[in-house]
Each structure stands twice: as structure tokens, then as C-alpha cells.
Coordinates of C-alpha atoms and ligand atoms in Angstrom, one line a residue:
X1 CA 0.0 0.0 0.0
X2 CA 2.0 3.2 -0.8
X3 CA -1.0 5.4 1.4
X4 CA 1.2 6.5 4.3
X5 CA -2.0 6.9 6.1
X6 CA -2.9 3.1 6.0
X7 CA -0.5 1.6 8.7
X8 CA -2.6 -1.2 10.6
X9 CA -5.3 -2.5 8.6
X10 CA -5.7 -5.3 11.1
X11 CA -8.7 -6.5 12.3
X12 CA -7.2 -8.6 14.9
X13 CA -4.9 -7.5 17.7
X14 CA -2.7 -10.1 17.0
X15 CA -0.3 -9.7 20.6
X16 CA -3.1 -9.1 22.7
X17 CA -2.2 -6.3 24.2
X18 CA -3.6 -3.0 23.6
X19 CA -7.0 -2.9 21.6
X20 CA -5.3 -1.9 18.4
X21 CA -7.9 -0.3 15.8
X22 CA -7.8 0.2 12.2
X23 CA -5.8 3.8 11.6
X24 CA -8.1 4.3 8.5
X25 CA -11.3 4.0 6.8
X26 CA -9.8 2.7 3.7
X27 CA -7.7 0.0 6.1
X28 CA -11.2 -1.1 7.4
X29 CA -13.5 -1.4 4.2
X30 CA -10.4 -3.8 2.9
X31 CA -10.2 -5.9 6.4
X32 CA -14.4 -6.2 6.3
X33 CA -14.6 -6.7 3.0
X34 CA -11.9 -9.2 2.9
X35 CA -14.4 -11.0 5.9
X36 CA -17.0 -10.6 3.7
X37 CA -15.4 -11.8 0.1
X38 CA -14.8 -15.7 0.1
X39 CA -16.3 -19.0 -0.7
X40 CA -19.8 -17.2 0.0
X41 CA -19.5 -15.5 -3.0
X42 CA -17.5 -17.7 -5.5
X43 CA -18.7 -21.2 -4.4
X44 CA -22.3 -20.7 -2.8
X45 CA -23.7 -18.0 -4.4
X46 CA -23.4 -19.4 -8.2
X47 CA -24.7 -23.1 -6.5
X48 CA -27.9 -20.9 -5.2
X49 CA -28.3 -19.4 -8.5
X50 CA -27.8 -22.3 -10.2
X51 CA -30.1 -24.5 -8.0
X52 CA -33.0 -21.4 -7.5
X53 CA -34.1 -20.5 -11.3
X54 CA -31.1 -18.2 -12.0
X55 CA -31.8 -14.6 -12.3
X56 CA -34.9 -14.8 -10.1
X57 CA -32.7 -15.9 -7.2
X58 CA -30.3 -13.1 -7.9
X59 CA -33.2 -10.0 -7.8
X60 CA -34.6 -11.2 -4.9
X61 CA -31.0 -11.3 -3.5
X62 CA -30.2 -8.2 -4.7
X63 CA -33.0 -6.6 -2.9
X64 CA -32.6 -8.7 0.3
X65 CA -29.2 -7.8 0.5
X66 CA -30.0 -4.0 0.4
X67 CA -33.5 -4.0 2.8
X68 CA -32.5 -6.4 5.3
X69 CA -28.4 -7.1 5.0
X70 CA -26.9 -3.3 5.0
X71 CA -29.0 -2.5 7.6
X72 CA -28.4 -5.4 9.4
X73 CA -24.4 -5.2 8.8
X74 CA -24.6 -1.6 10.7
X75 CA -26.2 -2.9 13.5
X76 CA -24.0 -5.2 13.7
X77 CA -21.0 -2.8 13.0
X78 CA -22.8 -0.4 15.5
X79 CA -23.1 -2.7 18.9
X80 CA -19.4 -3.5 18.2
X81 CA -17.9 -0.3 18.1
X82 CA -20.1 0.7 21.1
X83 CA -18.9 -2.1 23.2
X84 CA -15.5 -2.2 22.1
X85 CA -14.8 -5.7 23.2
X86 CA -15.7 -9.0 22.0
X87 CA -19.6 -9.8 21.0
X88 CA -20.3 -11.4 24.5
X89 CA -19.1 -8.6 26.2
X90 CA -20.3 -6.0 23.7
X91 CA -24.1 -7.6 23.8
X92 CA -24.1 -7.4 27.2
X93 CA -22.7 -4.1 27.7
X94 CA -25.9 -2.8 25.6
X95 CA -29.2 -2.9 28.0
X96 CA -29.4 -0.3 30.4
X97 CA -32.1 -2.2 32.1
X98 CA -29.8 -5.5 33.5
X99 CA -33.0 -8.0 32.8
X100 CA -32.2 -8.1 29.7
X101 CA -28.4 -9.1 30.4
X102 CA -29.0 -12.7 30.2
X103 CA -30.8 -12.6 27.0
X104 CA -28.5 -10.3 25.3
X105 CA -25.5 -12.8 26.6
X106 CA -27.4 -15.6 25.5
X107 CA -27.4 -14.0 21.8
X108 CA -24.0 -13.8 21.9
X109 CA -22.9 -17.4 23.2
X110 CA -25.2 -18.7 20.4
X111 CA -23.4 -16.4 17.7
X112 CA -19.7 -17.8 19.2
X113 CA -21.1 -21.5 18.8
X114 CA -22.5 -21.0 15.3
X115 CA -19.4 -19.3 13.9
X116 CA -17.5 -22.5 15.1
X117 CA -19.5 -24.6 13.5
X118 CA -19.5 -22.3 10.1
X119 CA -15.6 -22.4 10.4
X120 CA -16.0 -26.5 10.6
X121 CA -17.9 -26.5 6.9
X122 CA -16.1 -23.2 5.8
X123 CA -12.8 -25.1 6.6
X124 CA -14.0 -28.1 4.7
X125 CA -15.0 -26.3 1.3
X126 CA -11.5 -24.4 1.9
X127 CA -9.8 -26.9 2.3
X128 CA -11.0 -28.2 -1.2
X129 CA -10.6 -24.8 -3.2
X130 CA -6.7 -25.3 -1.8
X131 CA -6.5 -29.1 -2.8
X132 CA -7.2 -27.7 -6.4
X133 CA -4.8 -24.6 -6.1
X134 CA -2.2 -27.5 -5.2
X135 CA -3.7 -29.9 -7.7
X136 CA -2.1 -28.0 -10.8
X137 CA 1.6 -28.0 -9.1
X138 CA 1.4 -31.5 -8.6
X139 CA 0.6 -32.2 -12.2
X140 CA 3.1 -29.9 -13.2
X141 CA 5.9 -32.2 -11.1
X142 CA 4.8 -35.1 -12.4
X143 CA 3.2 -36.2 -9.7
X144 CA -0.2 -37.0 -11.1
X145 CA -1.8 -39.8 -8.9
X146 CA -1.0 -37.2 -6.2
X147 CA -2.9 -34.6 -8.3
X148 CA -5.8 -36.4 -8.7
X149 CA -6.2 -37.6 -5.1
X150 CA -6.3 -34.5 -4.1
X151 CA -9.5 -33.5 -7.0
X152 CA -10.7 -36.4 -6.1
X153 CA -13.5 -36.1 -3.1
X154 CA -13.0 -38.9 -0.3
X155 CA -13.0 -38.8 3.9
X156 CA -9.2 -38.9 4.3
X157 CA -9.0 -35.8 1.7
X158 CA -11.7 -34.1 2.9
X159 CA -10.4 -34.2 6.4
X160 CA -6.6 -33.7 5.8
X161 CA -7.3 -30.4 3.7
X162 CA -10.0 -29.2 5.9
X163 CA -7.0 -29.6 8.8
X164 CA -4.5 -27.5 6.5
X165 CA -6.8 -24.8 6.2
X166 CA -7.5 -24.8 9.8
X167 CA -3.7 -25.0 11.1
X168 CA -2.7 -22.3 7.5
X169 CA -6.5 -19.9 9.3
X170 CA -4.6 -20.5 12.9
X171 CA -1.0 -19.5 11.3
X172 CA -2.1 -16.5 10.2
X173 CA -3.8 -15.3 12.9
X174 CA -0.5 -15.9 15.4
X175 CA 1.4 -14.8 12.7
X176 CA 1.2 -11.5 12.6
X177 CA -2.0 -10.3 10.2
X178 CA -0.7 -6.8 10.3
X179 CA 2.6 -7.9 7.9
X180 CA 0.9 -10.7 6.4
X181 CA -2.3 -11.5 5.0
X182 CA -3.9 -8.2 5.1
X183 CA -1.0 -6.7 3.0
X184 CA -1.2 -9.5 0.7
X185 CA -5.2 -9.4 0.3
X186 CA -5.1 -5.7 0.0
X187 CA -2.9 -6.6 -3.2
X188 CA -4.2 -9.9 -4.3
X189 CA -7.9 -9.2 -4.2
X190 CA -7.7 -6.5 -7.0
X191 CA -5.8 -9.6 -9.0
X192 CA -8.5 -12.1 -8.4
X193 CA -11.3 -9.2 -9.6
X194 CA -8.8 -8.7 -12.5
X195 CA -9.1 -12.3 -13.1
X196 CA -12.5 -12.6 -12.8
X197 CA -13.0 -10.0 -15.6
X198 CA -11.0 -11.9 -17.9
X199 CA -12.1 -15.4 -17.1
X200 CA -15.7 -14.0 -17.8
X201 CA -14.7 -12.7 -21.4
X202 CA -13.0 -16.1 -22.4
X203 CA -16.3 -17.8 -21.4
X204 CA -18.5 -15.3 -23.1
X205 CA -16.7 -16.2 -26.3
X206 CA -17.6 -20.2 -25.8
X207 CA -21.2 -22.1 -27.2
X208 CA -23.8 -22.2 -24.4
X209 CA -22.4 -19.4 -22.7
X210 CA -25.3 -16.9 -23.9
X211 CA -27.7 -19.2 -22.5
X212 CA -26.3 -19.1 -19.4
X213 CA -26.5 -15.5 -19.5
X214 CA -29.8 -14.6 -20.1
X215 CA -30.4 -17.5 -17.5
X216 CA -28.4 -15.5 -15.0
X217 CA -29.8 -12.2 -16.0
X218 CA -33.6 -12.3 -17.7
X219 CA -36.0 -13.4 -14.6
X220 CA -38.6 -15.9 -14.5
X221 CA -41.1 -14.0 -11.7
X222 CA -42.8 -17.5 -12.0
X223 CA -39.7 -19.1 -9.7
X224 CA -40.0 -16.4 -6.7
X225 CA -41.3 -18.3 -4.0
X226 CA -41.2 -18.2 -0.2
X227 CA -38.4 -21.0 -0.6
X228 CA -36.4 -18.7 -2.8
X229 CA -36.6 -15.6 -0.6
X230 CA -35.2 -18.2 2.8
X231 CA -32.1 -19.4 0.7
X232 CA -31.6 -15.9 -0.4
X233 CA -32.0 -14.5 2.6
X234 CA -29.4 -16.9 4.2
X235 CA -27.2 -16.5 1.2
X236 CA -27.2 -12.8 2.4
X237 CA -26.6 -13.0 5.8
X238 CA -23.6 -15.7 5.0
X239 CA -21.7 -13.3 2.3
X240 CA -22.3 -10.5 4.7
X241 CA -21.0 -12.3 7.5
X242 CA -24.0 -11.1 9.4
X243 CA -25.8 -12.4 12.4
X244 CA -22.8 -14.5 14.2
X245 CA -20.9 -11.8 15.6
X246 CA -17.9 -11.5 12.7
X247 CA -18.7 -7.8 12.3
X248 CA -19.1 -7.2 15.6
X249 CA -15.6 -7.8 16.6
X250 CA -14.5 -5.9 13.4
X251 CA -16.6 -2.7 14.4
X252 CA -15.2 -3.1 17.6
X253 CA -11.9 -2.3 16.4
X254 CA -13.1 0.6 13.9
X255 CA -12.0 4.2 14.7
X256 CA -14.5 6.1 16.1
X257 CA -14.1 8.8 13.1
X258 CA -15.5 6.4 10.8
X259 CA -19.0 7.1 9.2
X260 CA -20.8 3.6 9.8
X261 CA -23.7 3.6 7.6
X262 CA -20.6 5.0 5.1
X263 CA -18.4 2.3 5.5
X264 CA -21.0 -0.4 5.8
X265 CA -22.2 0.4 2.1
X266 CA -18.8 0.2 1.3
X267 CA -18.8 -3.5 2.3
X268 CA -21.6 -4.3 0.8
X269 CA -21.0 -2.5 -2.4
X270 CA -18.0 -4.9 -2.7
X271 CA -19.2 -7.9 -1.8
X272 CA -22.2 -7.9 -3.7
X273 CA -20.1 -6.9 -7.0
X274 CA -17.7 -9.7 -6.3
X275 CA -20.8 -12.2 -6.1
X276 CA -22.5 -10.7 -9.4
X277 CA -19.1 -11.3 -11.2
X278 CA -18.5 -14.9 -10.3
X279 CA -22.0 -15.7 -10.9
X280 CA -21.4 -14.3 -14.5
X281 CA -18.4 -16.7 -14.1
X282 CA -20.4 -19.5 -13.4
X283 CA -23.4 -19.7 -14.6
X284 CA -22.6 -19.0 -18.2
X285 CA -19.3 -21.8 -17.9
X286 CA -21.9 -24.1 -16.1
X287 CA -24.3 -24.0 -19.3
X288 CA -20.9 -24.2 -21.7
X289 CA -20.1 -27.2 -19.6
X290 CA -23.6 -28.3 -19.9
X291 CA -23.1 -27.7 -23.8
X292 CA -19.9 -30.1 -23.8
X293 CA -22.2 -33.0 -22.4
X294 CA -21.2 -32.8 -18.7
X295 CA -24.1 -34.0 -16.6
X296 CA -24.7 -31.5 -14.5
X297 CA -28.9 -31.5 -14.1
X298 CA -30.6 -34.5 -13.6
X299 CA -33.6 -35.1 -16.3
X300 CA -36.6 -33.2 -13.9
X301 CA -33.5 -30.1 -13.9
X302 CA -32.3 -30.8 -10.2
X303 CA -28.7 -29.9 -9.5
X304 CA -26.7 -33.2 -9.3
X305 CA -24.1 -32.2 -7.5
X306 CA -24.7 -28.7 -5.4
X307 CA -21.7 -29.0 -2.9
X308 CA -19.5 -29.7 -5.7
X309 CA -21.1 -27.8 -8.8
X310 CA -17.9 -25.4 -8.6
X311 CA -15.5 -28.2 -9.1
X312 CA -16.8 -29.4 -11.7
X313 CA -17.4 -26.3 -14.1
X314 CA -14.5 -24.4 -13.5
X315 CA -12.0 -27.4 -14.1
X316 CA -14.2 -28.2 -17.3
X317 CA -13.5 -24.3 -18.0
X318 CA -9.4 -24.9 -17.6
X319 CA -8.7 -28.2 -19.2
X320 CA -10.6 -26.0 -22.5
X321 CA -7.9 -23.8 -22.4
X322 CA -5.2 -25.9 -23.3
X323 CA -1.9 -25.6 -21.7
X324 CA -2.6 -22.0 -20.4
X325 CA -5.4 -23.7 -17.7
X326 CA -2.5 -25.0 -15.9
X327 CA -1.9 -21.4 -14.7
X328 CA -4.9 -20.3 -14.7
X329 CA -6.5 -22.8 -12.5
X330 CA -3.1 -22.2 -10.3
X331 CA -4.0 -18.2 -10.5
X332 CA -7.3 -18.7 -9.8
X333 CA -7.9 -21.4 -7.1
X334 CA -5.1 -19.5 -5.0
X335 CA -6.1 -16.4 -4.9
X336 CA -9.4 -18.3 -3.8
X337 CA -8.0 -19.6 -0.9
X338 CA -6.3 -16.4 -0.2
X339 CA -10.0 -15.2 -0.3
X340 CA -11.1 -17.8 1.9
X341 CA -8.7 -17.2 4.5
X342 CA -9.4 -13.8 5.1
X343 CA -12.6 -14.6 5.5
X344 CA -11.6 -17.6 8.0
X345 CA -9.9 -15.7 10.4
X346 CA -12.3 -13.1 10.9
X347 CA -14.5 -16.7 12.1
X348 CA -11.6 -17.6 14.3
X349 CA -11.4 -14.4 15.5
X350 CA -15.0 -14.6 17.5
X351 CA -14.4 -17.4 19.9
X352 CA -10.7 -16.0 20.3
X353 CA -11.8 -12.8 21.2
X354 CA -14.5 -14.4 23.5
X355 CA -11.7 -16.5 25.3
X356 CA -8.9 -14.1 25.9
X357 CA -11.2 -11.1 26.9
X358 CA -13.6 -12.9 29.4
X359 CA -11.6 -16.0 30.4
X360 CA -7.8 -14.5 30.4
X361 CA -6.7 -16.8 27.9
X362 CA -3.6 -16.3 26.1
X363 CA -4.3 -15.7 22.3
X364 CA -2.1 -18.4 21.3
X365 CA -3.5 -21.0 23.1
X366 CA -7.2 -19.4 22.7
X367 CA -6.9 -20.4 19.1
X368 CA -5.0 -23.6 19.2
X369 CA -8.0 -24.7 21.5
X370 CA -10.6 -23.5 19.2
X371 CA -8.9 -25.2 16.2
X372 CA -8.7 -28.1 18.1
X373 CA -12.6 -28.4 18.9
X374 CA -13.2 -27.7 15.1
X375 CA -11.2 -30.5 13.6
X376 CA -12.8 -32.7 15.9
X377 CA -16.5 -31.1 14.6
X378 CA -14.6 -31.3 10.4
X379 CA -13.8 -34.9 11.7
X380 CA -17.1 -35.9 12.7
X381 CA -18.4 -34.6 9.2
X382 CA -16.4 -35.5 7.0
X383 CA -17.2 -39.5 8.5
X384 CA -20.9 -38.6 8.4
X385 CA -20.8 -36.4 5.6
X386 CA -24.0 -36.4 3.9
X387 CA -26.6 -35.5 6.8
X388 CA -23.9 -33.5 8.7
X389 CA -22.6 -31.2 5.7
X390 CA -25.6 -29.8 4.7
X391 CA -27.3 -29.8 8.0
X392 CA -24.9 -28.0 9.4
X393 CA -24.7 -25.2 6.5
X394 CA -29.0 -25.2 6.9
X395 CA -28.9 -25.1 10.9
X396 CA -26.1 -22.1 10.7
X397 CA -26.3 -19.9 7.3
X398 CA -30.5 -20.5 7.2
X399 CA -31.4 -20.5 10.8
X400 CA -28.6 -18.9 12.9
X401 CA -27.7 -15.8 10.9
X402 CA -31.2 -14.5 10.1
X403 CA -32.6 -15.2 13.2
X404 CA -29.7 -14.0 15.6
X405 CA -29.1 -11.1 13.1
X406 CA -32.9 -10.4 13.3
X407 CA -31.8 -10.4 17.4
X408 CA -29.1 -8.0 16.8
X409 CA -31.7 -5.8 15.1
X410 CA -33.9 -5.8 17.3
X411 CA -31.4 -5.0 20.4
X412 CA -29.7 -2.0 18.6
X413 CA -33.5 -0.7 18.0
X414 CA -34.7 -1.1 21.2
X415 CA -32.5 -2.0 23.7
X416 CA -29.9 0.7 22.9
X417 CA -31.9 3.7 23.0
X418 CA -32.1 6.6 20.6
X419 CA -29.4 9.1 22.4
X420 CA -26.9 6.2 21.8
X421 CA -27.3 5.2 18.5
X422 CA -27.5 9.0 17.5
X423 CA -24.0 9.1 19.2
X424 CA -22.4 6.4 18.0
X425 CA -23.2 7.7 14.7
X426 CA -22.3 11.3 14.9
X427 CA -18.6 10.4 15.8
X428 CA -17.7 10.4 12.5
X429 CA -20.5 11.7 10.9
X430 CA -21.5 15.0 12.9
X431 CA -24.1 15.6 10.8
X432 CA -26.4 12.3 11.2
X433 CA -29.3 13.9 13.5
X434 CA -30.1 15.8 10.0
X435 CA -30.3 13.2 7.6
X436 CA -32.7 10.5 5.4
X437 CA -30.5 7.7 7.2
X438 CA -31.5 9.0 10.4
X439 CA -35.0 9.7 9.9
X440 CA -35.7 5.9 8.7
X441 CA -33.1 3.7 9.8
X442 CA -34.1 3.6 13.7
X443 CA -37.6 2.5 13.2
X444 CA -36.9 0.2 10.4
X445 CA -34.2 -2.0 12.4
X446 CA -36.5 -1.9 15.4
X447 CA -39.9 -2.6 13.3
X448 CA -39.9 -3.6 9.4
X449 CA -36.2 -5.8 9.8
X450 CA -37.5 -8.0 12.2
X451 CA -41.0 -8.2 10.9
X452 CA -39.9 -8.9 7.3
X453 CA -37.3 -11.6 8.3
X454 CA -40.1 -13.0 10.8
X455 CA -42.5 -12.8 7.6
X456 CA -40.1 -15.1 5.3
X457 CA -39.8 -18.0 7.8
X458 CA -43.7 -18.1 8.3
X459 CA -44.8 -18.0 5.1
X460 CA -42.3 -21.0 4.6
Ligands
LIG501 N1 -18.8 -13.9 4.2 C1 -17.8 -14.9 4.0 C2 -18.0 -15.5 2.6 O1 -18.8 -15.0 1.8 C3 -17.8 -16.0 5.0 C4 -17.7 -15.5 6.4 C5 -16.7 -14.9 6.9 C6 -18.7 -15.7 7.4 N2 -17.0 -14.6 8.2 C7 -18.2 -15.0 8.5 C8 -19.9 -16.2 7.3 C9 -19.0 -15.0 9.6 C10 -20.7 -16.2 8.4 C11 -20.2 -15.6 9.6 O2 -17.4 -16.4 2.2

């Protein structure tokens, strides 16, 4: 970064001494968005749009993301940067009347627990995306039964790279973040957008690939049903990292002359563009692939695969390139799990927080124990994989998020009181009292979030 002005754009305090904060706004939208940017976007997104009717799924995500998401995300950002501690602490530092105490807690032990279990399948699905950054390498040394074990889905794979991703999540963290990954993601994500761009014009050029497009961008209003609107809504609330306390401990360590509902759009501004582009990525190379005679619907047009869709349409898309998909898969699938892990460690960061602040744990050992506990959760799934897998992703990213996030919501509405939102707000933005934010975002987290989340799981 040559900004002189950008010198910790840490999330994570990685010593543990001194609350360290991001020195500027820039250094924070990079560090959330970096939380926010990751297999959510690039692997579960295009599987939703695939598996929902295309381009209905991605309206009704679109306007999910915006009317219950961004306002969401500065709640979220909001409680943290009011409590300035981790999401236990922060959550119960917000009632004024100490009844609610246990309940707020409660919230917040039920966020730490979820986000474990997201980093168990997160780790998983990472741990694949680097098996196929490593895949190419392999190949490239000859090594080709090795190469294939590792594109290959089994237990013993699934479990090994789910562990390196853990242990490379855990590294990182006690590495040192400020030198290391954040630096690098600040430099690599503009790479893998660059890629993007040009992996999408190579497939636009390919037969199929304008059926995938008007697929991914012409809506059937036919397919919008209450079943669409829960996936998307969870789909939201995962790529946000909302509902689990993620952005909580980031707004936590946010300046206080940041302009939340600023920064916030910022975040989702990325985010979302990220997830548009891969799905025009995806989709168009899934109906190329589809084109080449891969199976990828079965005959009533049910995804065959959904876990694995990825895997198999972007390697289709590489082996068409010749000898130039050997880099490009390299390129592509590492700057993935680059992705992925800066997304990861803002997961491992909620427990660790949780530990060192209210039990006195060292940081180290914090997240060896954490890491620990999730291998043994990755274990158990990848030996029971097919209820476990997916029942864990529906329990945490369907259930968990909305519903704590619609908790969160409601807590910043009514729990915090007008005088302290206003203030938290005008540091940084002296000017809130006066403006449209103000005038309609109080009532709407404490009224129409809550009652429109409420409305899409009862009319499920
Ligand atoms: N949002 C990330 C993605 O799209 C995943 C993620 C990071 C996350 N931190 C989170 C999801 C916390 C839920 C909760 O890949």
C-alpha cells in the first residue's frame, strides 16, 4: 500500500495487548470486505443461482441484501464499536435495564457457537478450493496420482485439507496479520477481480455461454417463492458475514471517526459486485459445460451435484484452455484460498476474542484450543458427511444468521436507545441527526427488519 496513512489495517490485535484499531477507513473497508469476500461468493452463491431459477434468485437477492443485510451489517458494526470488546461482552454491555443481560448474553454465546460450526464447513469447502490450487503444481511435477487424489472427493481428503486450512487460518492469525495476509489481500484481491474480468470474457466467447447469461440475468417471476426468498435470505446474511458476531468484533476495532452507515455500504458494495461477477463466471461456464455434455442436471432439472457444482465447471472451463489452464487454474484457485482465508480468520477471531477477553486466555493458546474443537467437529463430518454437511450449513447460514441477526436488530432498535445510537453515529458523521439515514433507519431495524425476516420463515 503506498497510502502512508494506511499503517494497521488489522482486524485482529494479534499480541493481545492494547485494543489496536484500524488507523483508516480505507484499512477497514479492505479488512471487512476481505471477511465478507470468500467461498460465499464464489462457491455458494453461483450453487444458489444455479439451483433457484437463476436470475430470479439473484433479484430477490439483490434486494434482500439491500432491505435487510446493509441494515443489518450496521447494527451489527454499530453494537461493536459501542462495546468495544468481544460480541459477548459487547451484547451485554448494551441494555441499560440489567433483565435483559441474560438474554442479550445468550445471543451472543449462540453467535460464538454457530461461527464454530461455520468455520468447521467453511474449513471443509476451503480446504477443497486449496487441494485444487495445489492440484495444478502437482501435475506440473509429475506427480499425477497425487494430483488427482487431491481433485478427487473422499473422507481422508476431505479431512486432511480441511485440517490445512484450519492449522494455514490459525497460522495466520499468530502470525502476525498486520505484515501478512492483510497486505497481501489488499494486493491480491484487485488480482483475483482482475481475473475474474478476464475469465468472464474467455467464457462469453464459448457455445452455451449466452444461455447461461440470459439464464443468469432475464427473470422468471414464476420461480420467486417463499423458498427462494429463505435461501436468499441466508445467502445474504452468510456473504455479509452477518448475524454471528464477525462484524461485531470488526466494528469493535473501527475508529471512532468512521462514518458507519458509510463504511457499511462500502462493504456491501464490494461484496455484492464480487458475487455478481462470479456468478457471470459460473453460470454462463456451467451451461458451456452443460453444452460439452457434462451432466450437471438430472432429467426433472435438479442440481446433481450442489456441494460440488464449482469443481466441476470451473475445471471443465481450464482443461478447455489448453496448456494455459494450468496457470490459470493455479491463478485462480489460489487467490481463492487467499479469499477464503481472510474470511476464515475473521470466524476464528469470535471465539478468540470471547476467550482471551472474558476467560484471560492467552491468544495463542485461545486459538489452538478453538482449532482443536473444530477438527474434531470437520472430523465428525467428513465421516458422516452427507446429513452432517448440509445440515450443518442449513442449521447455521439459514437458521442462525437471520434469526440471531434479526436479534441483533432488534437489540440496537430497542435495547440501545435513541441518544446512543444518534452518538455512535455522529462520531464520525456530525451531521447524522439531519439526515434520510436517520430519519428511517431507527424504526426500520427496530420494526420492518425484524418483521420482514419473521414474515419469510412463516410463510415457509
Ligand atoms: N462472508 C464470507 C463469505 O462469503 C464468509 C464468512 C466470513 C462468514 N466470516 C463469517 C460467514 C462469519 C458467516 C459468519 O465467504
Amino acid at each position: 500500500m503506498s497510502d502512508p496513512t494506511i499503517t494497521t489495517p488489522s482486524p485482529v490485535d494479534v499480541t493481545g495487548e492494547a485494543r489496536t484499531g484500524f488507523s483508516s477507513r480505507l484499512g477497514f473497508v479492505l479488512a471487512a470486505a476481505g471477511s465478507a469476500v470468500g467461498l460465499g461468493n464464489i462457491w455458494s452463491y453461483p450453487t444458489q443461482v444455479a439451483e433457484n431459477g437463476g436470475a430470479a434468485f439473484v433479484l430477490v437477492y439483490f434486494i434482500l441484501t439491500l432491505m435487510l443485510a446493509y441494515p443489518a451489517l450496521v447494527a451489527e458494526l454499530m453494537i461493536g464499536r459501542y462495546g468495544q470488546s468481544n460480541p459477548v461482552s459487547a451484547l451485554e454491555k448494551l441494555p441499560t435495564n440489567r433483565l435483559w443481560q441474560p438474554v442479550t448474553r445468550l445471543s451472543g454465546f449462540i453467535a460464538v457457537l454457530m461461527i464454530c460450526l461455520i468455520f468447521s464447513f467453511y474449513s471443509i469447502v476451503g480446504g477443497w478450493i486449496a487441494g485444487f490450487a495445489l492440484a495444478p503444481l502437482f501435475s506440473l511435477a509429475g506427480l499425477n496420482d497425487a494430483a488427482q487424489w487431491l481433485e478427487t472427493f473422499s473422507p481422508a481428503r476431505n479431512l486432511i485439507l480441511a485440517a490445512l486450512f484450519v492449522v494455514m487460518t490459525l497460522s495466520v492469525v499468530n502470525g502476525g496479520i498486520k505484515n501478512g495476509i492483510e497486505r497481501w489481500s489488499a494486493r491480491l484481491m484487485p488480482l483475483l477481480l482482475l481475473l475474474l474480468l478476464v475469465l468472464i470474457a474467455m467464457v462469453m466467447t464459448q457455445k452455451g455461454a449466452l444461455t447461461g447469461l440470459r439464464h443468469y440475468l432475464v427473470p422468471d417471476f414464476s420461480l420467486i417463492n417463499t423458498t427462494l426468498a429463505l435461501n436468499a435470505l441466508g445467502q445474504a446474511f452468510f456473504s455479509m458475514s452477518l448475524g454471528v458476531g464477525a462484524m461485531m468484533v470488526y466494528g469493535s476495532y473501527l475508529n471512532k471517526s468512521c462514518n458507519l452507515p458509510v463504511v457499511a455500504f462500502q462493504v456491501c458494495l464490494v461484496d455484492t459486485g464480487i458475487a455478481f461477477l462470479a456468478g457471470l463466471l459460473i453460470i454462463p461456464a456451467l451451461f458451456v459445460a452443460v453444452d460439452l455434455g457434462i451432466t450437471i442436471y438430472t432429467p426433472e432439472g435438479q442440481l446433481i451435484n450442489s456441494d460440488t457444482l464449482v469443481f466441476q465447471v470451473l475445471p471443465a472451463l481450464f482443461n478447455g484452455l489448453g496448456t494455459l489452464g494450468i496457470p490459470v487454474a493455479l491463478a485462480f484457485f489460489s487467490l481463492m484460498t487467499i479469499a477464503a482465508l481472510t474470511s476464515s480468520i475473521s470466524m476464528l477471531e469470535v471465539p478468540v476474542s470471547c476467550l482471551t477477553e472474558r476467560a484471560g486466555m492467552p491468544r495463542k493458546k485461545a486459538g489452538l484450543l478453538i482449532c482443536a474443537g473444530v477438527c474434531l467437529v470437520v472430523a465428525l463430518i467428513t465421516v458422516w458427511f452427507d446429513p452432517l454437511f448440509n445440515g450443518v450449513i442449513i442449521l447455521t447460514t439459514h437458521y442462525a444468521q437471520p434469526l440471531d441477526g434479526l436479534l441483533f436488530c432488534l437489540f440496537a432498535g430497542w435495547l440501545m436507545g435513541r441518544n446512543r445510537k444518534l452518538n455512535e453515529l455522529r462520531q464520525g458523521w456530525p451531521e447524522a441527526e439531519n439526515s434520510l439515514f436517520w430519519a428511517i433507519w431507527p424504526w426500520y431495524i427496530r420494526l420492518v427488519c425484524p418483521a420482514l425476516i419473521l414474515m419469510i420463515f412463516f410463510m415457509q
